[in-house]
Short mmCIF file of N, CA and C in Angstrom, two decimals:
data_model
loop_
_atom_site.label_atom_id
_atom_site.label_comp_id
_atom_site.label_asym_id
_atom_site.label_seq_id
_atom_site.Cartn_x
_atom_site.Cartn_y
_atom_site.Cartn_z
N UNK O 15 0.84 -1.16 0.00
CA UNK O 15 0.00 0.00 0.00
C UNK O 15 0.90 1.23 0.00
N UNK O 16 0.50 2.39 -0.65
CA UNK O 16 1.14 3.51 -1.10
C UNK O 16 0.46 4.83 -0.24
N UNK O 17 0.35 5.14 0.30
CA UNK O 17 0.06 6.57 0.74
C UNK O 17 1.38 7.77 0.70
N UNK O 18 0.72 8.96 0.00
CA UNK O 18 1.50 10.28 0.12
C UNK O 18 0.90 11.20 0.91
N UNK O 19 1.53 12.23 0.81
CA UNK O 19 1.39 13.37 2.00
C UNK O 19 2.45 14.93 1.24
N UNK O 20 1.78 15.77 1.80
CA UNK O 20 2.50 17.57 1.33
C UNK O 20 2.65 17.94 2.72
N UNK O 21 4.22 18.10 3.01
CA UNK O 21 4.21 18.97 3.88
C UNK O 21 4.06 20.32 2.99
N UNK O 22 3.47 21.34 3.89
CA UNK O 22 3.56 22.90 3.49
C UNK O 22 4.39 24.04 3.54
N UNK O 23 4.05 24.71 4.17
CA UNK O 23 5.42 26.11 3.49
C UNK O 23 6.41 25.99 4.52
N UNK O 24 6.21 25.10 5.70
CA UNK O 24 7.30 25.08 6.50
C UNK O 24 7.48 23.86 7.18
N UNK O 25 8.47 23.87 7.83
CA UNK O 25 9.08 22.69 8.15
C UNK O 25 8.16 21.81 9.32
N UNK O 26 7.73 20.55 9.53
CA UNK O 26 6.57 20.22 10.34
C UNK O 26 7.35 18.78 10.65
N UNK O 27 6.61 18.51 12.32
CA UNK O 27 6.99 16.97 12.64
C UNK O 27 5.53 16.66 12.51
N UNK O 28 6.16 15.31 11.82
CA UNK O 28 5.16 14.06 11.26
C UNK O 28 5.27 13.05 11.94
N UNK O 29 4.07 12.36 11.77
CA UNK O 29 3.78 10.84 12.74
C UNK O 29 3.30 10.34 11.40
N UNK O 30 4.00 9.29 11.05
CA UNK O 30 3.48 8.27 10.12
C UNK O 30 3.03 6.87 10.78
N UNK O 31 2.14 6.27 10.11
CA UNK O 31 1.94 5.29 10.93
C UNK O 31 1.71 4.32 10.07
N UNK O 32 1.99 2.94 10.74
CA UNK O 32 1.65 2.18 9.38
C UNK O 32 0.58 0.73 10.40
N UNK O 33 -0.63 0.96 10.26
CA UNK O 33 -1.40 0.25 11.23
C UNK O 33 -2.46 -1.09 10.52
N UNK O 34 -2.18 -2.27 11.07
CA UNK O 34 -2.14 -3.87 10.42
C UNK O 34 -3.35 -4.67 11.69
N UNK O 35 -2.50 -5.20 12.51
CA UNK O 35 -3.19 -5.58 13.97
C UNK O 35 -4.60 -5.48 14.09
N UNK O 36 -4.25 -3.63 14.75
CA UNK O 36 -5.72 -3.39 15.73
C UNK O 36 -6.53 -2.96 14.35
N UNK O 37 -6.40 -3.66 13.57
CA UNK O 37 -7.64 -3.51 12.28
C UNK O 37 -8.94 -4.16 12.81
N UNK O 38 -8.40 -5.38 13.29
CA UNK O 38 -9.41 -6.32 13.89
C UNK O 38 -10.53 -6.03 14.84
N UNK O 39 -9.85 -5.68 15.58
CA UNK O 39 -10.86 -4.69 16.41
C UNK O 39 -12.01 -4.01 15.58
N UNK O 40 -11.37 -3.38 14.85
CA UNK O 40 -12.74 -2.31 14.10
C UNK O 40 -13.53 -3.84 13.19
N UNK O 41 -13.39 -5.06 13.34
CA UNK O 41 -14.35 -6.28 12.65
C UNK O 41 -13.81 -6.15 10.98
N UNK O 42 -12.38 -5.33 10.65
CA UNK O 42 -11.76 -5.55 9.50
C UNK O 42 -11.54 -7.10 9.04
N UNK O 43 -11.51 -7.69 8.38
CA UNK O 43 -11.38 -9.14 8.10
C UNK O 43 -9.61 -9.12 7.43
N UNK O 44 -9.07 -9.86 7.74
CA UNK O 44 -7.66 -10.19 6.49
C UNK O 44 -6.92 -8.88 7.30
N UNK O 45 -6.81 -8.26 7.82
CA UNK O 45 -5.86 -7.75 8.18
C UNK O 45 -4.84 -7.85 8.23
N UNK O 46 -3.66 -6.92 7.64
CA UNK O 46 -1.86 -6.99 7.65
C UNK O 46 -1.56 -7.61 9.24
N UNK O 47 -1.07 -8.74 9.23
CA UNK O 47 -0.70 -9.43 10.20
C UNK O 47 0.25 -8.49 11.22
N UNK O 48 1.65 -7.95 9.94
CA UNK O 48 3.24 -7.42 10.95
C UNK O 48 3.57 -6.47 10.32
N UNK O 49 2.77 -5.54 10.13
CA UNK O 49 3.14 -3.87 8.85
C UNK O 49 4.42 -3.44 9.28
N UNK O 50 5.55 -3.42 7.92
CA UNK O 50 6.67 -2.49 7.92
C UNK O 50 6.05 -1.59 7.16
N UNK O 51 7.16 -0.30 7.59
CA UNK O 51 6.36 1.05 6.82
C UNK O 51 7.87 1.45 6.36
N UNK O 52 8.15 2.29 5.30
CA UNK O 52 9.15 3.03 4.78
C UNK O 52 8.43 4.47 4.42
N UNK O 53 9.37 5.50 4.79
CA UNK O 53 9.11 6.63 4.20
C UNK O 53 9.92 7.64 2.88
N UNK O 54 9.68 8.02 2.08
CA UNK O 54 10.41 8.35 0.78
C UNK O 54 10.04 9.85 0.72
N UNK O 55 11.47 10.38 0.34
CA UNK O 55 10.80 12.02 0.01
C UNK O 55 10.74 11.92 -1.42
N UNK O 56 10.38 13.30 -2.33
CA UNK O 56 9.79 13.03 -3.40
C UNK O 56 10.77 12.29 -4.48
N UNK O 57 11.95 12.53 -4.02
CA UNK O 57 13.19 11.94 -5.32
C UNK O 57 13.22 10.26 -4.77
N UNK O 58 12.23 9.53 -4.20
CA UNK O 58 12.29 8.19 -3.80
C UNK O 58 13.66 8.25 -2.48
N UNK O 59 14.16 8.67 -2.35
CA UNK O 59 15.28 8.13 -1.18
C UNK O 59 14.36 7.53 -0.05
N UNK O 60 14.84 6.59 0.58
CA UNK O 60 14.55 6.38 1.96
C UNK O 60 15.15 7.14 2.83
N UNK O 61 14.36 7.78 3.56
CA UNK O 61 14.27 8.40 4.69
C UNK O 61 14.67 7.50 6.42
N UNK O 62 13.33 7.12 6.17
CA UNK O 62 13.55 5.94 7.36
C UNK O 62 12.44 4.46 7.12
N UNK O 63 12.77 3.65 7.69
CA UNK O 63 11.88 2.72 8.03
C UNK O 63 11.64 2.13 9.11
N UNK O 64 10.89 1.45 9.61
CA UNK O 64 10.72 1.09 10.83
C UNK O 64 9.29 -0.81 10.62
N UNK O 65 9.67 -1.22 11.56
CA UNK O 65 8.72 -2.88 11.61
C UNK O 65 8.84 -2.88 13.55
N UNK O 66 7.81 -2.82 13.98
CA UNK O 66 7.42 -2.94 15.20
C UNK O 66 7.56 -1.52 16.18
N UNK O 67 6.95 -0.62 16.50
CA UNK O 67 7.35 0.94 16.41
C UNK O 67 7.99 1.14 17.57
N UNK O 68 7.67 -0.07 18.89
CA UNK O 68 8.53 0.25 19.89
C UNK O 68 10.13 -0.04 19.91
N UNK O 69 10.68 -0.69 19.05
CA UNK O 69 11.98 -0.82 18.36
C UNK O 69 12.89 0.03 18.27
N UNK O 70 12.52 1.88 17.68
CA UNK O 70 12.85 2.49 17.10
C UNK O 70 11.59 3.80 18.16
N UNK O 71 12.20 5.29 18.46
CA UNK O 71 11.57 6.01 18.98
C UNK O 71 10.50 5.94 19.94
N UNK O 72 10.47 4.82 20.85
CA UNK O 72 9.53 4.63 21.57
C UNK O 72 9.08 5.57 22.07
N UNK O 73 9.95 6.40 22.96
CA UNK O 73 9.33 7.05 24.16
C UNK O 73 9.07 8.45 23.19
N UNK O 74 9.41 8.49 22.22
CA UNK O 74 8.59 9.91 21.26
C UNK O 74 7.70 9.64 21.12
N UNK O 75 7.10 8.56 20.60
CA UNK O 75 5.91 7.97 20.06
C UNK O 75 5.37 8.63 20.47
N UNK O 76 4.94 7.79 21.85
CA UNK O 76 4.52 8.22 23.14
C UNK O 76 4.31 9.14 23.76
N UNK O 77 5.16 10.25 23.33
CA UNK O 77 5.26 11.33 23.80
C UNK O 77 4.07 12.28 23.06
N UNK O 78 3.55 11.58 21.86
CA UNK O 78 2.59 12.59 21.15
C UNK O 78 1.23 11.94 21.13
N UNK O 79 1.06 10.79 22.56
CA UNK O 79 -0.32 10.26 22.41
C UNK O 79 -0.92 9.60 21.15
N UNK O 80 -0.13 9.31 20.07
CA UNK O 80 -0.62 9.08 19.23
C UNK O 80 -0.06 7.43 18.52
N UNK O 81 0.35 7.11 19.33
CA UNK O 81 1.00 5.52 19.44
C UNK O 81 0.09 4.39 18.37
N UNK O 82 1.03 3.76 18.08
CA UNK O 82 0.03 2.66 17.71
C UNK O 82 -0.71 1.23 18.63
N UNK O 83 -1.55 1.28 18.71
CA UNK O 83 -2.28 0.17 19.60
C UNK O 83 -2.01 -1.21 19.44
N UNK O 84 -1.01 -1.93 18.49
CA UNK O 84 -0.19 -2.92 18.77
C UNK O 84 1.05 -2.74 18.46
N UNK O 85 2.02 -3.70 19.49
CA UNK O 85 2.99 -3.38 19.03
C UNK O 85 3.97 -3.71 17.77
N UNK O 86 3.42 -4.86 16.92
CA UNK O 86 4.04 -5.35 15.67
C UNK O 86 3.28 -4.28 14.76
N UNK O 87 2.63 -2.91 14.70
CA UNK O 87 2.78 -2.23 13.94
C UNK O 87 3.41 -0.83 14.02
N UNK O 88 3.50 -0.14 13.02
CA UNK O 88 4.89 0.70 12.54
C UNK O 88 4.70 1.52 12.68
N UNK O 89 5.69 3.05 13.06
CA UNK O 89 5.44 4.02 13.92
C UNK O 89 6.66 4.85 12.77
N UNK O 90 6.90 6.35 12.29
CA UNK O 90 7.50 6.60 11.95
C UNK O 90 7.77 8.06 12.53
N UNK O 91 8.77 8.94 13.02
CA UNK O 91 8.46 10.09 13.25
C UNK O 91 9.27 10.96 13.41
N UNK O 92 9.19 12.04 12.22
CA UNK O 92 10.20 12.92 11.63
C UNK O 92 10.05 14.27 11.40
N UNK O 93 11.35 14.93 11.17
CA UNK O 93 10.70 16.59 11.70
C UNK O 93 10.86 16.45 9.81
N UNK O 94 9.93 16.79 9.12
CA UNK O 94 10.48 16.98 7.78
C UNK O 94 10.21 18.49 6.79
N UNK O 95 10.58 18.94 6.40
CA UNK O 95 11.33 20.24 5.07
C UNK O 95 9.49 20.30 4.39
N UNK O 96 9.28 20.95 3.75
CA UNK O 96 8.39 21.08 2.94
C UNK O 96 8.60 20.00 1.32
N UNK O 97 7.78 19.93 1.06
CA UNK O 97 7.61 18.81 0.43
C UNK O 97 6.56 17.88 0.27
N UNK O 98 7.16 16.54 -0.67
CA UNK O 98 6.16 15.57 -0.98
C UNK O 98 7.07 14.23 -0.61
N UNK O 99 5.89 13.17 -0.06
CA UNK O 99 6.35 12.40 0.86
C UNK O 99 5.62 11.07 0.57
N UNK O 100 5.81 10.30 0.53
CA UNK O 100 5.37 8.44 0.24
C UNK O 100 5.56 8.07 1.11
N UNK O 101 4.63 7.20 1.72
CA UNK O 101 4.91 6.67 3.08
C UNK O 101 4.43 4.71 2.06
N UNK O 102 5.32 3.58 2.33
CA UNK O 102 5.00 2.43 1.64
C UNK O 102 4.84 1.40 3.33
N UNK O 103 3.83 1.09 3.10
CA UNK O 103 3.31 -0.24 4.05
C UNK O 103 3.15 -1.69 3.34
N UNK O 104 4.18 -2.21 3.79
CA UNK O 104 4.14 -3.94 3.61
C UNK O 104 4.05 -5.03 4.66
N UNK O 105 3.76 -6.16 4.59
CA UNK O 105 4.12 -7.48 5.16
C UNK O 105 5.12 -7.80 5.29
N UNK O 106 5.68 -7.80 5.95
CA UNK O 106 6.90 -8.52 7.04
C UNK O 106 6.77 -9.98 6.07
N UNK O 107 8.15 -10.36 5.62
CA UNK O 107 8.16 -11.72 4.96
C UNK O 107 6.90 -11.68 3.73
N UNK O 108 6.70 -10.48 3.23
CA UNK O 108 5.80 -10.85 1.97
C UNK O 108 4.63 -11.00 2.43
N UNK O 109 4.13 -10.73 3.75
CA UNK O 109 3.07 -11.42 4.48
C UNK O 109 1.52 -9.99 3.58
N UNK O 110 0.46 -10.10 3.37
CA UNK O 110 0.02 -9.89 2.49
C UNK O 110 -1.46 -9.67 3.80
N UNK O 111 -2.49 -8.54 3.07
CA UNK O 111 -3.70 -8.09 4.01
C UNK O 111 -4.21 -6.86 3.83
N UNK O 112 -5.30 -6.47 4.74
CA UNK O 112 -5.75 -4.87 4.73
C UNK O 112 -4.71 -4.33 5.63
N UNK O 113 -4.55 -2.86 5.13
CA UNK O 113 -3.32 -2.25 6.37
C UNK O 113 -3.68 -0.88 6.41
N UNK O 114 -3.40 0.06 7.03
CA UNK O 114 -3.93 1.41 6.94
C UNK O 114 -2.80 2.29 7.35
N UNK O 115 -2.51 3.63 6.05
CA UNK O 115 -1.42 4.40 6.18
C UNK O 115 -2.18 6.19 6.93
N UNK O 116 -1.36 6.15 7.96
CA UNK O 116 -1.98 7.30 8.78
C UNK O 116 -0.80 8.44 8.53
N UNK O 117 -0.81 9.56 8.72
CA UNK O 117 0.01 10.79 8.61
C UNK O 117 -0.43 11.77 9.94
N UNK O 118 -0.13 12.10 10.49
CA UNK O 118 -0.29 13.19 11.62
C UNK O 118 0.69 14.37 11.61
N UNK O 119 0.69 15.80 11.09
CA UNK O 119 0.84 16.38 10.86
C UNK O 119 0.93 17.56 12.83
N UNK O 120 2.09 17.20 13.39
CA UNK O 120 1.35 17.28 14.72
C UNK O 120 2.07 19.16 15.34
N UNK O 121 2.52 19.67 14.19
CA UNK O 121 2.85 20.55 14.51
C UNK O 121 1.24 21.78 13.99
#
């Protein structure tokens, strides 16, 4: 799954999220079992990636209430430039499902 995003005329921290799991909860069926997320600015580079969000920035996460509700899904969170932004959500091992790409714009 592909989701983009515009930051605007100035520089903003972002919460990307890449959410698989607590799909279930909402009675989603097939849900992304173990969502990795990658983020790309507009010339494709990787930025960052992340697979399980407490791994990588935990206690930021956290810090913006905006966590993900399991922990095998993906948390991304970056101060980024103005611009255009791809955020890519996959299956861990090819693993295949519904998954949902979130952006929080928290500045």
């Amino acid at each position: 799954m592909i989701g983009g995003f515009i930051v605007g005329n100035q520089t903003s921290e972002v919460l990307v999220r890449g959410i698989g799991p607590s799909l279930t909860a909402l009675d989603v069926s097939g849900a992304l079992a173990d969502p990795m997320l990658e983020l790309h600015d507009s010339d494709g580079a990787l930025l960052a990636s992340n697979d399980n969000w407490r791994s990588d920035q935990e206690a930021e996460i956290e810090a913006t209430t905006l966590q993900p509700n399991d922990d095998l899904e993906a948390a991304i969170l970056r101060t980024l430039a103005p611009g255009a932004y791809t955020a890519i959500l996959r299956g861990v091992s090819d693993g295949t499902g519904v998954g949902l790409v979130e952006a929080y714009n928290l500045d």
